[in-house]
Short mmCIF file of C-alpha atoms in Angstrom, two decimals:
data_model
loop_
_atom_site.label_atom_id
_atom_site.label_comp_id
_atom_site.label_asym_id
_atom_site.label_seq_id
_atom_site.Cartn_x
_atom_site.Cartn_y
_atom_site.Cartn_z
CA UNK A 230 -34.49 44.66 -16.13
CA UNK A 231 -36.41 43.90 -12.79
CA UNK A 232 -38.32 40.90 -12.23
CA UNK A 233 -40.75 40.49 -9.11
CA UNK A 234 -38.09 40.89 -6.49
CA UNK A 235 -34.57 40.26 -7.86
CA UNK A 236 -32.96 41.58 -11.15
CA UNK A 237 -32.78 39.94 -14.57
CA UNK A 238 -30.05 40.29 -17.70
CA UNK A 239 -31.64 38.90 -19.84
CA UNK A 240 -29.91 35.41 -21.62
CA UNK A 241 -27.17 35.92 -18.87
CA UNK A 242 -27.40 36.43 -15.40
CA UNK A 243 -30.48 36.01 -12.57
CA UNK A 244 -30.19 36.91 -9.40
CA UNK A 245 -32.58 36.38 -6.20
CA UNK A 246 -34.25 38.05 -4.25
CA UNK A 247 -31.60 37.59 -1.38
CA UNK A 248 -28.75 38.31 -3.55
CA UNK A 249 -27.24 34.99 -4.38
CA UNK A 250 -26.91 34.36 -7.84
CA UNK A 251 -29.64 31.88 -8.72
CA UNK A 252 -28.56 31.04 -12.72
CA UNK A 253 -26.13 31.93 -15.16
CA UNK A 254 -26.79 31.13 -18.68
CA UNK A 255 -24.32 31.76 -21.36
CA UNK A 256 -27.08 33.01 -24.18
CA UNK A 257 -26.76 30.01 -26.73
CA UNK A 258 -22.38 31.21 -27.51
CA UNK A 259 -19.33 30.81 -25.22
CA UNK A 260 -19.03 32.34 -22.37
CA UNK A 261 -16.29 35.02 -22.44
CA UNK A 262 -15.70 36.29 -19.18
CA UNK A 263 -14.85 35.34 -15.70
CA UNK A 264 -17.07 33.78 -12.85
CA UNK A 265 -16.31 35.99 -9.86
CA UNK A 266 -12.92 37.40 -8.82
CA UNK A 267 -9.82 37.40 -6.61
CA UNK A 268 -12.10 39.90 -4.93
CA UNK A 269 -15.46 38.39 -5.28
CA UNK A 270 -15.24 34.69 -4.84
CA UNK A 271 -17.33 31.93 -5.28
CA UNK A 272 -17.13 29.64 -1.95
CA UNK A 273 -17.90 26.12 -3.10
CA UNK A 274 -19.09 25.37 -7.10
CA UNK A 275 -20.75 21.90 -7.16
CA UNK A 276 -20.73 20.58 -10.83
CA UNK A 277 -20.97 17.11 -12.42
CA UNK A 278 -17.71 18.24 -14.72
CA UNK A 279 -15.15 20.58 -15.11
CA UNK A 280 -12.78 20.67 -18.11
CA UNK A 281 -9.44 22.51 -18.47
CA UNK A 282 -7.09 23.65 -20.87
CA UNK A 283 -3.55 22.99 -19.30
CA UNK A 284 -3.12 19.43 -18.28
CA UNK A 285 -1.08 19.60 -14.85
CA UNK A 286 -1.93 19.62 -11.03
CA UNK A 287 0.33 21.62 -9.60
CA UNK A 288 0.97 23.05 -5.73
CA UNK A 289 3.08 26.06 -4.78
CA UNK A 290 5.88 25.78 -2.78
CA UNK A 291 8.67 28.23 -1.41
CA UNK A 292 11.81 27.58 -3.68
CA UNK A 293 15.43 29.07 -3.34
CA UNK A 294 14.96 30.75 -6.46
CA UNK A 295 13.10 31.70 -9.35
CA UNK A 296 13.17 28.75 -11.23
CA UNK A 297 11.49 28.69 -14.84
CA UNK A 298 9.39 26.12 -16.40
CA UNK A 299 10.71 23.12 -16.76
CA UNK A 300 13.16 22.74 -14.08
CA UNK A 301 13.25 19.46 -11.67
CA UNK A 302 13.26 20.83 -8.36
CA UNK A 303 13.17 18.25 -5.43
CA UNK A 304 13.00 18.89 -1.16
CA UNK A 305 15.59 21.05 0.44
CA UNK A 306 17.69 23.92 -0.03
CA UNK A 307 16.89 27.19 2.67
CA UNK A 308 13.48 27.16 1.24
CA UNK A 309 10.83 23.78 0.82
CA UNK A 310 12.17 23.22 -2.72
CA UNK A 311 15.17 23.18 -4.59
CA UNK A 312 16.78 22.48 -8.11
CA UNK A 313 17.01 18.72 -8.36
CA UNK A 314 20.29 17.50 -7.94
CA UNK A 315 20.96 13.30 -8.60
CA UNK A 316 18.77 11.15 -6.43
CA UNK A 317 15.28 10.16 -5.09
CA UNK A 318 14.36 13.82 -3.33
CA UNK A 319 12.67 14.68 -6.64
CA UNK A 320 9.32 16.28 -5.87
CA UNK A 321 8.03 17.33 -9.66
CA UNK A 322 8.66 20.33 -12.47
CA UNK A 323 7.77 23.90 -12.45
CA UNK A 324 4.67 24.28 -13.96
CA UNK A 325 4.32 26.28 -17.13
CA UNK A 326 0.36 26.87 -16.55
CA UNK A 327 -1.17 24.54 -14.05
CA UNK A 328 -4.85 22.93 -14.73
CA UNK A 329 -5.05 23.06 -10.91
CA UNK A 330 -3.06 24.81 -8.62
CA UNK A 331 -3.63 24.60 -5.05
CA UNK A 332 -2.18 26.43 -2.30
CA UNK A 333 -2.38 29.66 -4.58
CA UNK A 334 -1.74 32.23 -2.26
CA UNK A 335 1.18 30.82 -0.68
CA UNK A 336 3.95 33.80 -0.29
CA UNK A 337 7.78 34.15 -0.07
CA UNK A 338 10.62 35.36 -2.43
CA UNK A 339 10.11 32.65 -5.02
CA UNK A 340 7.03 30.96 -4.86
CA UNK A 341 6.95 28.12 -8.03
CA UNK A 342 3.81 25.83 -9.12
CA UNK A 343 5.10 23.14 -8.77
CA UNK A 344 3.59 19.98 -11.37
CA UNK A 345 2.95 17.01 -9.10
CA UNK A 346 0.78 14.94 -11.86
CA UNK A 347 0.34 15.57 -15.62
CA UNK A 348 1.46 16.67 -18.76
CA UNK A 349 4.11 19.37 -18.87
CA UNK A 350 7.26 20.19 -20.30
CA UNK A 351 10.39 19.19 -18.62
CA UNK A 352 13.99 20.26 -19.26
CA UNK A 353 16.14 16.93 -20.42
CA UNK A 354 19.54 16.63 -21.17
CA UNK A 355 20.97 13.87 -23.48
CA UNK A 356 18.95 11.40 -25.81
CA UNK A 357 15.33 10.70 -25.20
CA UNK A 358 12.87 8.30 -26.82
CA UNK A 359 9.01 8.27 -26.57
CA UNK A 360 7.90 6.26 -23.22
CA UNK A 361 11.71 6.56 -21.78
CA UNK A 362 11.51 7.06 -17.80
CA UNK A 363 13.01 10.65 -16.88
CA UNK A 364 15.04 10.23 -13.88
CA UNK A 365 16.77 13.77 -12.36
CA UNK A 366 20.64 14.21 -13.99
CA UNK A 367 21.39 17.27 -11.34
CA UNK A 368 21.30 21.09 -11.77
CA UNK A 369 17.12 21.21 -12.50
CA UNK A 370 17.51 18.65 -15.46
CA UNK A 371 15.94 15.19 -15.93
CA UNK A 372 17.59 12.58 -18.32
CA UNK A 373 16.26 8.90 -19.62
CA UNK A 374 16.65 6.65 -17.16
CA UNK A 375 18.77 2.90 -17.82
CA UNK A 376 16.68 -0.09 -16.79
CA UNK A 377 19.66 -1.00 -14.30
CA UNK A 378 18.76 2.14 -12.53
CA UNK A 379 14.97 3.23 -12.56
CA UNK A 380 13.06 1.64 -9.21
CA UNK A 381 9.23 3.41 -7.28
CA UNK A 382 11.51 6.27 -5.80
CA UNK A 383 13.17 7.82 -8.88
CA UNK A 384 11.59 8.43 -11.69
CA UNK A 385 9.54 11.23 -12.72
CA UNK A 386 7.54 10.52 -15.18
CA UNK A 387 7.89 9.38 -19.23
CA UNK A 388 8.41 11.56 -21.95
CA UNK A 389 6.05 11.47 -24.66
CA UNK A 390 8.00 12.19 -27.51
CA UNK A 391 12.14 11.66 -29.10
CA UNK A 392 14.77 14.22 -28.48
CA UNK A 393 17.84 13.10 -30.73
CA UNK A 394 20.31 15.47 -29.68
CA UNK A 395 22.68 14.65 -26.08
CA UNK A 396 22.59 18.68 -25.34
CA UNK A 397 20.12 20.27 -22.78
CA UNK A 398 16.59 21.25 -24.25
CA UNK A 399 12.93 20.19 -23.45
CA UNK A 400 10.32 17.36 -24.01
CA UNK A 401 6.97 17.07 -23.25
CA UNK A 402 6.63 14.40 -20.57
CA UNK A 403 3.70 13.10 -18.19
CA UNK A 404 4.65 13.54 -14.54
CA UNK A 405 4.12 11.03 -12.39
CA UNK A 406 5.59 10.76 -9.02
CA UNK A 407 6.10 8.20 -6.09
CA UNK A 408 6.33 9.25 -2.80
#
């Protein structure tokens, strides 16, 4: 439908008379699509809030290898990133699907989001209780921490619920990292 000098969808999008989209209204239900493309971007989107449904911040980062979600990785390796061995080099988890991600077109072999902050799953090994500290135990894994050992530079966030078994599996912890 045209209106004056720009066009008009009725209940969902306006656009000027210079092109530049000038409303979009979702019709009274959900939206169900996507606002622009990997093609035809928005530049900057000023909003009072956003929400999201994952519940990470994650960057990508060149990584030795394909690691999947869940792994510890910390600095180092040939690439930026590494699996996490013991120590305080721990940089955060592989995201499963990031809230956030910045740096998305970063390329190389294996390029991993990387979860800096937030609420992901995290590969564990051992015993695990609701609020332990995860500290790294080596090959990509993170394990409770002991009080004797946690301190600002090792610890990568609490888990938020029990694992009862000492064998490798996953919890869903809150990363949150020192630097």
């Amino acid at each position: 439908v045209t209106s004056g000098s720009g066009f008009t969808t009725p209940n969902t999008l306006t656009v000027n008379s210079n092109n530049n989209a000038a409303a979009i209204i979702n019709g009274g239900s959900n939206g169900g699509g996507n606002i622009g493309s990997s093609s035809g971007y928005f530049n900057t989107i000023f909003a009072k809030a956003t929400t999201a449904q994952y519940a990470d911040l994650a960057e990508m980062y060149c990584a030795d290898d394909a690691y999947s979600p869940g792994t510890v990785v910390e600095f180092g390796g040939e690439q930026e990133v590494t699996s996490a061995s013991k120590g305080e080099k721990v940089i955060g988890v592989v995201s499963t699907n990031p809230a956030y991600l910045m740096n998305k077109d970063l390329t190389g072999d294996h390029v991993v989001a990387v979860a800096l902050k937030g609420r992901v799953p995290v590969k564990v090994t051992g015993k695990i209780k609701k609020g332990d500290r995860l500290v790294s135990a080596g090959n990509g894994l993170a394990r409770a921490g002991t009080r004797t050992e946690i301190n600002t530079w090792n610890v990568i966030g609490r888990s938020l619920e029990n694992k009862d078994t000492l064998d490798a599996g996953t919890v869903e912890a809150v990363v949150k990292l020192n630097s």
